[in-house]
Amino acid sequence: MKYEAVIGLEVHAQLQTNTKIFCGCETAFGEEANTRTCPVCIGMPGVLPVLNRKAVEYIIKTGLATHCTISPFSRFARKNYFYPDLPKGYQISQYELPLCEHGYVEIVVDGAVKRIGITRIHLEEDAGKNLHTSESGASLVDLNRAGTPLMEIVSEPDIRTADEAAEYLKKLRSLLRYIEVSDADMEKGNFRCDCNVSIRPVGAGEFGTRAEVKNVNSFKFVQKALEYEIKRQAQILDEGGRVVQETRLFDSTKGITFSMRSKEEAHDYRYFPEPDLVPVVTSPATVESIRATIPELPDAKRERFVKEYGLPEYDADMLTQSRGLAAYFEESAALSGQPKVISNWMMGELMRLLNADNREIEACPVRPDRLAGMVKMITDGVISTKIAKTVFEEMYRTGKDAGTVVQEQGLVQVSDTGAIERIIDEVIKANPAQHADYKTGKDKLFGFFVGQVMKASKGKANPDIVNQLLKKKLAE
Ligand code: ADP
Ligand code: MG
Ligand code: ZN
């Protein structure tokens, strides 16, 4: 590829406050249409918005967690446009004076840490929802969502690949969940992303013209939309054309993006300061009291896991994705005294089984002490690592501990040299040609014999002893 992509993301995350941003209505999902509304959030004339203190706290918490500067003075603005889901005719948002600026988020790319800059984070209200139903033959408006507090998190154009974009989004989601300001659930539309992307020849200093793909609603789609867009723009440049600045949409069934509107048709929102709300003044004391509520965050945890447990950056990054995962690891590592082995089991079998069942770590039937117990049985030579896979699956399926599973299924590792010798003798006798070839120098056949012996022992023979004895016997 002779081009490099430049990507900046704008994420809208719903804040998990109990009530809306400018009124006392409940923020509820899936309730009957227009039952969570009042004159303020349906935009009646003459009403006055009152700012939700929790929303301000949450956005400051987010700003602190992303290393932003918290503005001592910020203000709301009116963003004017017409749409049926916005009865006021304007959205209250922050414009020239956002609450948080100049931060960053760290992601791990190819085992190395990379910083993605955060330009700004600001507060705004969500709009309602238009429902186009075929039964009624009409378009209906549900304003339950109108006035739900959102924060918009704008990244610097520091992202270079679709994979990095996905990593960044995962990291952001993980952060918001750690600090409990948003459940950042993409399926529920609580975490939406606009993708800005341009390409430039590798080594070029200046950015190319960007396209903005609006409202992409899953990690996979973000990746797909970006990959498609990068290819599309490369093709235009290859053919000697020019990329035009425009807003596009992603069609997830076709896997393509298509033009929604060009720069010429872009809205002019006529922003002006919101006269019904006073400016938000945040004192250093308030900021500090909010800082005190922030738990150890994924980056700090990741660094600690590398230092304290000697884990590779990659492992540490994976295991700190959620507080639950990290806590599980720490408990199991402490009980077993073998952090890297625990990490391998968690990132391998454990995650594979959880993903297949679409389960979170909190619902994992194998608890940390049970995993530690199984690992100890491997260390003590009671079961082989290979058999342990079977044992682990059974533990996961039944919720039983390793000892019980091993006993019930007769999976104890065979370390009795006499028994293993007998198996080896049989295997050698059954494969005279391979034995002869081995003796003439075909060393590679050693693996074949190991495989045969393990198979004959149903995986229960102690591999170290098998190796030892086979070497001796094959040479005879
Ligand atoms: P707008 O308000 O029109 O969306 P902004 O200047 O706020 O524009 O930028 C929005 C996003 O676009 C930011 O995340 C920024 O990093 C990104 N961005 C800006 N320029 C480029 C570019 N040339 N290529 C890719 N992304 C860009
Ligand atoms: Mg934008
Ligand atoms: Zn209301």
Short mmCIF file of C-alpha atoms and ligand atoms in Angstrom, two decimals:
data_model
loop_
_atom_site.label_atom_id
_atom_site.label_comp_id
_atom_site.label_asym_id
_atom_site.label_seq_id
_atom_site.Cartn_x
_atom_site.Cartn_y
_atom_site.Cartn_z
CA MET A 1 0.00 0.00 0.00
CA LYS A 2 1.50 3.31 -1.02
CA TYR A 3 -1.02 5.29 1.03
CA GLU A 4 -1.41 5.84 4.72
CA ALA A 5 -4.80 6.43 6.31
CA VAL A 6 -5.51 9.26 8.74
CA ILE A 7 -8.50 8.68 11.01
CA GLY A 8 -10.24 10.76 13.66
CA LEU A 9 -13.29 9.49 15.55
CA GLU A 10 -16.21 11.34 17.13
CA VAL A 11 -17.94 9.18 19.72
CA HIS A 12 -21.32 9.92 21.28
CA ALA A 13 -21.68 8.14 24.60
CA GLN A 14 -24.85 8.19 26.69
CA LEU A 15 -24.27 9.09 30.32
CA GLN A 16 -25.89 6.71 32.80
CA THR A 17 -27.68 9.35 34.85
CA ASN A 18 -31.13 8.52 36.26
CA THR A 19 -32.71 11.59 34.77
CA LYS A 20 -32.36 13.69 31.63
CA ILE A 21 -29.88 16.51 31.17
CA PHE A 22 -32.23 19.51 31.50
CA CYS A 23 -35.36 18.10 33.21
CA GLY A 24 -36.38 15.52 35.79
CA CYS A 25 -37.68 12.90 33.35
CA GLU A 26 -36.37 9.40 33.72
CA THR A 27 -33.82 8.19 31.15
CA ALA A 28 -35.42 4.87 30.29
CA PHE A 29 -34.86 2.46 27.43
CA GLY A 30 -37.67 0.51 25.79
CA GLU A 31 -40.59 2.22 27.57
CA GLU A 32 -43.88 3.04 25.87
CA ALA A 33 -43.46 5.98 23.46
CA ASN A 34 -43.68 9.50 24.94
CA THR A 35 -44.27 8.34 28.52
CA ARG A 36 -40.94 9.72 29.76
CA THR A 37 -41.47 13.31 28.69
CA CYS A 38 -42.36 16.73 30.09
CA PRO A 39 -42.77 20.26 28.68
CA VAL A 40 -38.98 20.81 28.86
CA CYS A 41 -37.86 17.81 26.85
CA ILE A 42 -40.65 18.04 24.28
CA GLY A 43 -39.60 21.63 23.65
CA MET A 44 -42.65 23.66 24.71
CA PRO A 45 -42.09 27.40 24.45
CA GLY A 46 -41.38 29.32 27.65
CA VAL A 47 -39.90 26.47 29.69
CA LEU A 48 -36.47 26.70 31.27
CA PRO A 49 -33.77 23.99 31.24
CA VAL A 50 -31.94 23.19 34.49
CA LEU A 51 -28.59 21.43 34.15
CA ASN A 52 -28.20 17.94 35.66
CA ARG A 53 -25.29 18.06 38.15
CA LYS A 54 -24.54 14.35 37.75
CA ALA A 55 -24.01 14.79 34.00
CA VAL A 56 -21.40 17.45 34.71
CA GLU A 57 -19.71 15.21 37.29
CA TYR A 58 -19.62 12.30 34.85
CA ILE A 59 -18.10 14.28 32.02
CA ILE A 60 -15.45 15.73 34.34
CA LYS A 61 -14.70 12.20 35.53
CA THR A 62 -14.30 11.17 31.88
CA GLY A 63 -12.06 14.15 31.21
CA LEU A 64 -9.84 13.25 34.15
CA ALA A 65 -9.69 9.59 33.10
CA THR A 66 -8.53 10.67 29.62
CA HIS A 67 -5.92 13.16 30.90
CA CYS A 68 -7.86 16.21 29.72
CA THR A 69 -7.67 19.74 31.03
CA ILE A 70 -10.95 20.57 32.79
CA SER A 71 -12.12 24.02 31.79
CA PRO A 72 -12.92 26.22 34.80
CA PHE A 73 -15.49 28.01 32.64
CA SER A 74 -17.63 26.44 29.96
CA ARG A 75 -20.84 27.28 28.21
CA PHE A 76 -23.76 25.77 26.31
CA ALA A 77 -24.78 26.81 22.81
CA ARG A 78 -27.77 26.34 20.55
CA LYS A 79 -27.17 24.32 17.43
CA ASN A 80 -30.02 25.24 15.14
CA TYR A 81 -31.60 22.86 12.65
CA PHE A 82 -35.01 21.50 11.80
CA TYR A 83 -35.97 17.87 12.15
CA PRO A 84 -39.18 16.25 13.44
CA ASP A 85 -37.35 14.51 16.31
CA LEU A 86 -36.16 17.90 17.57
CA PRO A 87 -39.26 19.96 18.42
CA LYS A 88 -37.32 22.93 19.84
CA GLY A 89 -35.65 23.51 16.48
CA TYR A 90 -32.26 23.52 18.17
CA GLN A 91 -30.08 21.13 20.13
CA ILE A 92 -28.42 22.38 23.30
CA SER A 93 -24.75 21.49 23.00
CA GLN A 94 -21.34 22.90 23.87
CA TYR A 95 -19.46 24.61 21.10
CA GLU A 96 -16.60 27.02 21.61
CA LEU A 97 -16.19 26.33 25.32
CA PRO A 98 -16.29 22.57 25.99
CA LEU A 99 -15.76 21.13 29.47
CA CYS A 100 -12.72 18.98 28.66
CA GLU A 101 -9.84 19.45 26.22
CA HIS A 102 -6.38 18.20 25.21
CA GLY A 103 -6.32 14.68 26.61
CA TYR A 104 -5.29 11.26 25.35
CA VAL A 105 -6.07 7.57 25.51
CA GLU A 106 -3.47 4.81 25.25
CA ILE A 107 -3.86 1.75 23.07
CA VAL A 108 -1.53 -1.21 22.52
CA VAL A 109 -0.51 -1.71 18.88
CA ASP A 110 1.79 -4.65 18.00
CA GLY A 111 2.83 -4.90 21.64
CA ALA A 112 3.75 -1.21 21.90
CA VAL A 113 1.82 1.57 23.59
CA LYS A 114 0.45 4.32 21.32
CA ARG A 115 -1.27 7.52 22.41
CA ILE A 116 -4.37 8.79 20.64
CA GLY A 117 -5.06 12.44 21.38
CA ILE A 118 -8.46 13.63 22.61
CA THR A 119 -9.29 17.03 21.16
CA ARG A 120 -12.33 17.74 23.31
CA ILE A 121 -15.19 16.23 25.25
CA HIS A 122 -18.43 18.16 25.55
CA LEU A 123 -21.97 17.71 26.84
CA GLU A 124 -25.10 17.78 24.74
CA GLU A 125 -28.66 16.49 24.66
CA ASP A 126 -29.90 13.64 22.50
CA ALA A 127 -32.83 14.07 20.10
CA GLY A 128 -35.98 11.92 19.94
CA LYS A 129 -36.62 9.10 17.52
CA ASN A 130 -38.67 8.98 14.34
CA LEU A 131 -40.58 5.77 13.76
CA HIS A 132 -41.61 4.99 10.23
CA THR A 133 -44.25 2.30 10.59
CA SER A 134 -45.92 0.60 7.70
CA GLU A 135 -49.03 -0.33 9.75
CA SER A 136 -50.08 3.25 10.40
CA GLY A 137 -48.74 4.48 7.07
CA ALA A 138 -47.39 7.47 8.96
CA SER A 139 -44.19 8.60 10.61
CA LEU A 140 -44.42 8.83 14.39
CA VAL A 141 -42.16 10.61 16.85
CA ASP A 142 -41.08 9.16 20.20
CA LEU A 143 -39.54 11.78 22.48
CA ASN A 144 -38.54 9.48 25.34
CA ARG A 145 -34.93 9.80 24.29
CA ALA A 146 -35.06 13.59 23.79
CA GLY A 147 -32.92 15.28 26.42
CA THR A 148 -30.88 12.19 27.30
CA PRO A 149 -27.40 13.37 28.33
CA LEU A 150 -24.66 12.57 25.84
CA MET A 151 -21.03 13.38 25.76
CA GLU A 152 -19.21 13.76 22.50
CA ILE A 153 -15.61 12.62 22.60
CA VAL A 154 -13.59 13.92 19.65
CA SER A 155 -10.22 12.34 18.87
CA GLU A 156 -7.25 13.91 17.15
CA PRO A 157 -6.52 12.49 13.69
CA ASP A 158 -3.88 10.20 15.28
CA ILE A 159 -5.35 6.85 14.22
CA ARG A 160 -3.71 5.17 11.21
CA THR A 161 -5.52 1.89 10.59
CA ALA A 162 -8.95 0.33 10.96
CA ASP A 163 -7.51 -1.97 13.62
CA GLU A 164 -6.21 0.97 15.62
CA ALA A 165 -9.65 2.56 15.38
CA ALA A 166 -11.22 -0.58 16.84
CA GLU A 167 -8.60 -0.70 19.61
CA TYR A 168 -9.25 2.93 20.44
CA LEU A 169 -12.99 2.38 20.66
CA LYS A 170 -12.56 -0.70 22.83
CA LYS A 171 -10.26 1.24 25.11
CA LEU A 172 -12.69 4.11 25.36
CA ARG A 173 -15.58 1.77 26.13
CA SER A 174 -13.51 0.02 28.75
CA LEU A 175 -12.59 3.36 30.37
CA LEU A 176 -16.19 4.58 30.50
CA ARG A 177 -17.22 1.31 32.15
CA TYR A 178 -14.35 1.42 34.67
CA ILE A 179 -15.44 4.84 35.87
CA GLU A 180 -19.13 3.93 35.62
CA VAL A 181 -20.31 6.92 33.63
CA SER A 182 -21.75 5.00 30.66
CA ASP A 183 -22.49 1.38 29.86
CA ALA A 184 -21.18 2.24 26.38
CA ASP A 185 -23.38 -0.43 24.86
CA MET A 186 -23.23 -0.12 21.08
CA GLU A 187 -26.21 -2.44 20.50
CA LYS A 188 -28.45 -0.18 22.56
CA GLY A 189 -27.14 2.87 20.71
CA ASN A 190 -25.45 4.18 23.85
CA PHE A 191 -22.11 4.43 22.09
CA ARG A 192 -22.20 5.72 18.52
CA CYS A 193 -19.33 6.65 16.28
CA ASP A 194 -18.70 9.02 13.35
CA CYS A 195 -15.57 8.04 11.44
CA ASN A 196 -13.48 10.73 9.72
CA VAL A 197 -11.00 9.27 7.28
CA SER A 198 -8.57 10.49 4.64
CA ILE A 199 -5.53 9.00 2.98
CA ARG A 200 -2.17 10.44 1.93
CA PRO A 201 0.92 9.07 0.21
CA VAL A 202 3.18 7.35 2.76
CA GLY A 203 5.68 9.92 4.03
CA ALA A 204 3.54 12.95 3.09
CA GLY A 205 3.21 15.63 5.77
CA GLU A 206 -0.14 17.12 4.84
CA PHE A 207 -3.47 15.42 5.39
CA GLY A 208 -5.69 14.47 2.49
CA THR A 209 -9.35 15.46 2.10
CA ARG A 210 -11.54 13.53 4.50
CA ALA A 211 -14.88 11.82 4.29
CA GLU A 212 -17.02 11.46 7.39
CA VAL A 213 -18.97 8.23 7.79
CA LYS A 214 -21.86 8.98 10.15
CA ASN A 215 -23.35 6.89 12.94
CA VAL A 216 -21.63 3.56 12.62
CA ASN A 217 -23.01 1.32 15.35
CA SER A 218 -20.74 -1.66 15.94
CA PHE A 219 -17.01 -2.29 16.29
CA LYS A 220 -17.08 -4.60 13.31
CA PHE A 221 -18.91 -2.05 11.18
CA VAL A 222 -16.42 0.69 12.13
CA GLN A 223 -13.62 -1.54 10.94
CA LYS A 224 -15.47 -2.53 7.76
CA ALA A 225 -16.55 1.04 6.95
CA LEU A 226 -12.98 2.31 7.39
CA GLU A 227 -11.44 -0.48 5.33
CA TYR A 228 -13.93 0.16 2.55
CA GLU A 229 -13.41 3.91 2.67
CA ILE A 230 -9.59 3.61 2.55
CA LYS A 231 -9.83 1.36 -0.51
CA ARG A 232 -12.34 3.63 -2.20
CA GLN A 233 -10.21 6.73 -1.69
CA ALA A 234 -7.04 4.91 -2.83
CA GLN A 235 -8.77 3.91 -6.03
CA ILE A 236 -9.83 7.51 -6.71
CA LEU A 237 -6.26 8.76 -6.23
CA ASP A 238 -4.85 5.92 -8.34
CA GLU A 239 -7.14 6.91 -11.18
CA GLY A 240 -5.89 10.49 -10.94
CA GLY A 241 -9.07 11.79 -9.29
CA ARG A 242 -9.66 13.86 -6.16
CA VAL A 243 -11.46 12.85 -2.99
CA VAL A 244 -14.29 15.25 -2.20
CA GLN A 245 -15.13 16.30 1.34
CA GLU A 246 -18.50 14.84 2.18
CA THR A 247 -20.64 13.02 4.70
CA ARG A 248 -21.26 9.36 3.93
CA LEU A 249 -23.30 6.53 5.40
CA PHE A 250 -22.38 2.87 5.85
CA ASP A 251 -24.60 0.15 4.43
CA SER A 252 -23.86 -2.81 6.67
CA THR A 253 -25.56 -5.41 4.48
CA LYS A 254 -23.62 -4.42 1.37
CA GLY A 255 -20.47 -3.50 3.32
CA ILE A 256 -20.10 -0.20 1.45
CA THR A 257 -20.28 3.52 2.19
CA PHE A 258 -22.31 5.92 0.07
CA SER A 259 -22.63 9.68 -0.17
CA MET A 260 -25.23 11.41 2.02
CA ARG A 261 -24.34 15.04 1.41
CA SER A 262 -21.40 17.06 0.08
CA LYS A 263 -19.61 19.92 1.79
CA GLU A 264 -21.72 22.43 -0.18
CA GLU A 265 -24.88 20.97 1.30
CA ALA A 266 -23.45 20.95 4.83
CA HIS A 267 -25.63 22.54 7.47
CA ASP A 268 -24.91 25.96 8.85
CA TYR A 269 -26.01 25.52 12.43
CA ARG A 270 -25.84 29.18 13.42
CA TYR A 271 -24.46 28.37 16.85
CA PHE A 272 -25.04 31.00 19.51
CA PRO A 273 -24.71 30.94 23.32
CA GLU A 274 -27.71 29.37 25.09
CA PRO A 275 -29.38 32.28 26.89
CA ASP A 276 -31.44 30.08 29.24
CA LEU A 277 -28.46 28.43 30.96
CA VAL A 278 -25.76 30.01 33.08
CA PRO A 279 -22.14 29.14 32.30
CA VAL A 280 -20.68 26.12 34.10
CA VAL A 281 -18.00 27.17 36.55
CA THR A 282 -15.92 24.32 38.00
CA SER A 283 -13.69 25.00 40.98
CA PRO A 284 -10.41 23.12 41.51
CA ALA A 285 -11.93 21.69 44.71
CA THR A 286 -14.84 20.18 42.78
CA VAL A 287 -12.45 18.70 40.23
CA GLU A 288 -10.32 17.20 42.98
CA SER A 289 -13.29 15.70 44.77
CA ILE A 290 -14.34 14.03 41.51
CA ARG A 291 -10.78 12.83 40.90
CA ALA A 292 -10.92 11.07 44.25
CA THR A 293 -13.76 8.84 43.00
CA ILE A 294 -11.74 7.43 40.09
CA PRO A 295 -10.55 3.82 40.58
CA GLU A 296 -7.29 2.42 39.22
CA LEU A 297 -7.72 2.75 35.45
CA PRO A 298 -6.86 0.26 32.70
CA ASP A 299 -3.56 1.95 31.69
CA ALA A 300 -2.23 2.06 35.25
CA LYS A 301 -3.43 -1.49 35.82
CA ARG A 302 -1.79 -2.65 32.60
CA GLU A 303 1.55 -1.12 33.63
CA ARG A 304 1.25 -2.63 37.08
CA PHE A 305 0.46 -6.07 35.65
CA VAL A 306 3.60 -5.87 33.49
CA LYS A 307 5.76 -4.83 36.45
CA GLU A 308 4.20 -6.86 39.23
CA TYR A 309 3.44 -10.09 37.39
CA GLY A 310 5.99 -9.94 34.57
CA LEU A 311 3.25 -10.22 31.93
CA PRO A 312 3.81 -9.18 28.30
CA GLU A 313 2.20 -5.87 27.33
CA TYR A 314 -0.30 -7.76 25.17
CA ASP A 315 -1.51 -9.99 28.02
CA ALA A 316 -1.67 -7.08 30.44
CA ASP A 317 -3.74 -5.08 27.96
CA MET A 318 -6.22 -7.89 27.38
CA LEU A 319 -6.62 -8.69 31.06
CA THR A 320 -7.31 -5.09 32.04
CA GLN A 321 -10.14 -4.62 29.53
CA SER A 322 -12.66 -4.79 32.34
CA ARG A 323 -12.45 -4.51 36.10
CA GLY A 324 -14.02 -7.94 36.43
CA LEU A 325 -11.44 -9.61 34.20
CA ALA A 326 -8.56 -7.90 36.01
CA ALA A 327 -9.92 -8.86 39.43
CA TYR A 328 -10.39 -12.47 38.32
CA PHE A 329 -6.79 -12.58 37.12
CA GLU A 330 -5.35 -11.07 40.28
CA GLU A 331 -7.21 -13.46 42.52
CA SER A 332 -6.28 -16.53 40.53
CA ALA A 333 -2.66 -15.43 40.06
CA ALA A 334 -2.26 -14.84 43.81
CA LEU A 335 -3.73 -18.26 44.69
CA SER A 336 -1.66 -20.19 42.15
CA GLY A 337 1.53 -18.15 42.27
CA GLN A 338 1.77 -18.58 38.48
CA PRO A 339 0.54 -15.40 36.81
CA LYS A 340 1.68 -16.18 33.27
CA VAL A 341 0.07 -19.60 33.32
CA ILE A 342 -3.17 -18.10 34.61
CA SER A 343 -3.00 -15.41 31.94
CA ASN A 344 -2.56 -18.06 29.22
CA TRP A 345 -5.58 -20.01 30.44
CA MET A 346 -7.69 -16.89 30.69
CA MET A 347 -6.80 -15.56 27.26
CA GLY A 348 -7.09 -19.01 25.69
CA GLU A 349 -9.70 -21.47 26.92
CA LEU A 350 -11.57 -19.20 29.31
CA MET A 351 -12.20 -16.39 26.82
CA ARG A 352 -12.97 -18.86 24.06
CA LEU A 353 -15.71 -20.48 26.14
CA LEU A 354 -17.07 -17.17 27.44
CA ASN A 355 -17.20 -15.69 23.94
CA ALA A 356 -18.95 -18.74 22.55
CA ASP A 357 -21.64 -18.34 25.24
CA ASN A 358 -21.65 -14.55 25.02
CA ARG A 359 -20.98 -14.42 28.75
CA GLU A 360 -19.16 -11.88 30.88
CA ILE A 361 -16.42 -12.96 33.28
CA GLU A 362 -18.76 -12.34 36.23
CA ALA A 363 -20.93 -15.19 34.97
CA CYS A 364 -18.05 -17.61 34.41
CA PRO A 365 -18.86 -20.98 36.07
CA VAL A 366 -15.14 -21.55 36.78
CA ARG A 367 -14.25 -19.18 39.63
CA PRO A 368 -10.68 -17.87 40.13
CA ASP A 369 -9.87 -20.32 42.96
CA ARG A 370 -10.97 -23.24 40.80
CA LEU A 371 -8.72 -22.20 37.92
CA ALA A 372 -5.84 -21.81 40.39
CA GLY A 373 -6.59 -25.29 41.72
CA MET A 374 -6.45 -26.80 38.26
CA VAL A 375 -3.16 -25.06 37.46
CA LYS A 376 -1.73 -26.46 40.66
CA MET A 377 -2.67 -29.98 39.53
CA ILE A 378 -0.68 -29.40 36.33
CA THR A 379 2.33 -28.15 38.30
CA ASP A 380 2.14 -31.11 40.64
CA GLY A 381 2.16 -33.45 37.66
CA VAL A 382 -1.29 -34.88 38.44
CA ILE A 383 -2.64 -33.94 35.02
CA SER A 384 -0.89 -32.98 31.78
CA THR A 385 -1.48 -29.59 30.14
CA LYS A 386 -3.18 -31.40 27.30
CA ILE A 387 -5.62 -33.25 29.54
CA ALA A 388 -6.16 -30.03 31.46
CA LYS A 389 -8.01 -28.64 28.42
CA THR A 390 -10.56 -31.42 28.74
CA VAL A 391 -10.69 -30.93 32.50
CA PHE A 392 -11.22 -27.20 32.12
CA GLU A 393 -14.07 -27.60 29.64
CA GLU A 394 -15.73 -30.05 32.00
CA MET A 395 -15.27 -27.65 34.93
CA TYR A 396 -16.82 -24.89 32.83
CA ARG A 397 -19.71 -27.10 31.77
CA THR A 398 -20.52 -28.59 35.17
CA GLY A 399 -19.16 -26.08 37.67
CA LYS A 400 -17.23 -28.88 39.41
CA ASP A 401 -13.67 -28.45 40.68
CA ALA A 402 -10.66 -29.93 38.90
CA GLY A 403 -10.07 -32.68 41.46
CA THR A 404 -13.63 -34.00 41.12
CA VAL A 405 -13.52 -33.92 37.31
CA VAL A 406 -10.18 -35.71 37.20
CA GLN A 407 -11.36 -38.37 39.59
CA GLU A 408 -14.74 -38.93 37.94
CA GLN A 409 -13.25 -39.25 34.49
CA GLY A 410 -10.04 -41.05 35.39
CA LEU A 411 -7.87 -38.38 33.87
CA VAL A 412 -4.91 -38.64 36.21
CA GLN A 413 -1.61 -38.33 34.40
CA VAL A 414 0.39 -41.52 34.05
CA SER A 415 3.92 -41.00 35.37
CA ASP A 416 4.61 -44.65 36.09
CA THR A 417 7.68 -45.41 33.94
CA GLY A 418 6.89 -49.10 33.71
CA ALA A 419 3.44 -48.45 32.23
CA ILE A 420 4.80 -45.88 29.79
CA GLU A 421 7.62 -48.21 28.75
CA ARG A 422 5.10 -50.88 27.86
CA ILE A 423 3.18 -48.46 25.64
CA ILE A 424 6.40 -47.35 23.96
CA ASP A 425 7.43 -50.93 23.23
CA GLU A 426 4.09 -51.60 21.58
CA VAL A 427 4.25 -48.43 19.49
CA ILE A 428 7.77 -49.24 18.28
CA LYS A 429 6.75 -52.79 17.45
CA ALA A 430 3.77 -51.55 15.45
CA ASN A 431 5.89 -49.13 13.39
CA PRO A 432 9.08 -50.97 12.35
CA ALA A 433 9.60 -48.99 9.10
CA GLN A 434 9.48 -45.61 10.92
CA HIS A 435 11.80 -46.98 13.55
CA ALA A 436 14.34 -48.05 10.94
CA ASP A 437 14.13 -44.65 9.20
CA TYR A 438 14.59 -42.89 12.53
CA LYS A 439 17.74 -44.86 13.19
CA THR A 440 19.18 -43.85 9.80
CA GLY A 441 18.94 -40.22 10.85
CA LYS A 442 15.34 -39.09 10.22
CA ASP A 443 15.16 -37.20 13.52
CA LYS A 444 11.84 -35.64 12.58
CA LEU A 445 10.14 -38.98 13.19
CA PHE A 446 10.64 -38.45 16.91
CA GLY A 447 7.54 -36.27 16.95
CA PHE A 448 5.60 -39.01 15.20
CA PHE A 449 6.51 -41.48 17.96
CA VAL A 450 5.63 -39.01 20.71
CA GLY A 451 2.26 -38.53 19.05
CA GLN A 452 1.62 -42.25 18.80
CA VAL A 453 2.51 -42.84 22.45
CA MET A 454 0.34 -39.98 23.65
CA LYS A 455 -2.51 -41.28 21.53
CA ALA A 456 -2.11 -44.80 22.86
CA SER A 457 -2.18 -43.44 26.42
CA LYS A 458 -5.27 -41.34 25.61
CA GLY A 459 -3.23 -38.24 26.33
CA LYS A 460 -2.57 -39.27 29.90
CA ALA A 461 1.13 -40.16 29.70
CA ASN A 462 3.43 -37.62 31.31
CA PRO A 463 5.05 -35.96 28.24
CA ASP A 464 8.40 -35.38 29.95
CA ILE A 465 8.75 -39.04 30.82
CA VAL A 466 7.55 -40.07 27.35
CA ASN A 467 10.26 -37.90 25.79
CA GLN A 468 12.94 -39.28 28.04
CA LEU A 469 12.07 -42.94 27.61
CA LEU A 470 11.40 -42.69 23.87
CA LYS A 471 14.85 -41.23 23.22
CA LYS A 472 16.41 -44.17 25.01
CA LYS A 473 14.18 -46.86 23.50
CA LEU A 474 14.32 -45.63 19.91
CA ALA A 475 18.10 -45.70 19.99
CA GLU A 476 18.15 -49.35 21.07
P1 ADP B 1 -16.52 18.55 12.15
O1 ADP B 1 -17.02 19.35 13.27
O2 ADP B 1 -16.85 19.06 10.82
O3 ADP B 1 -16.87 17.10 12.24
P2 ADP B 1 -13.81 18.64 13.26
O4 ADP B 1 -12.74 19.60 12.88
O5 ADP B 1 -14.41 18.78 14.60
O6 ADP B 1 -14.92 18.65 12.13
O7 ADP B 1 -13.18 17.20 13.11
C1 ADP B 1 -13.86 16.08 13.35
C2 ADP B 1 -12.96 14.87 13.35
O8 ADP B 1 -12.26 14.75 12.12
C3 ADP B 1 -11.89 14.87 14.42
O9 ADP B 1 -11.94 13.62 15.08
C4 ADP B 1 -10.58 15.02 13.66
O10 ADP B 1 -9.55 14.31 14.29
C5 ADP B 1 -10.91 14.41 12.33
N1 ADP B 1 -10.15 14.94 11.20
C6 ADP B 1 -9.87 16.22 10.92
N2 ADP B 1 -9.16 16.31 9.77
C7 ADP B 1 -9.02 15.05 9.28
C8 ADP B 1 -8.41 14.48 8.12
N3 ADP B 1 -7.83 15.23 7.20
N4 ADP B 1 -8.46 13.16 7.97
C9 ADP B 1 -9.07 12.37 8.88
N5 ADP B 1 -9.66 12.85 9.98
C10 ADP B 1 -9.64 14.16 10.20
MG MG B 2 -18.10 15.67 12.68
ZN ZN B 3 -38.56 16.01 30.51
#
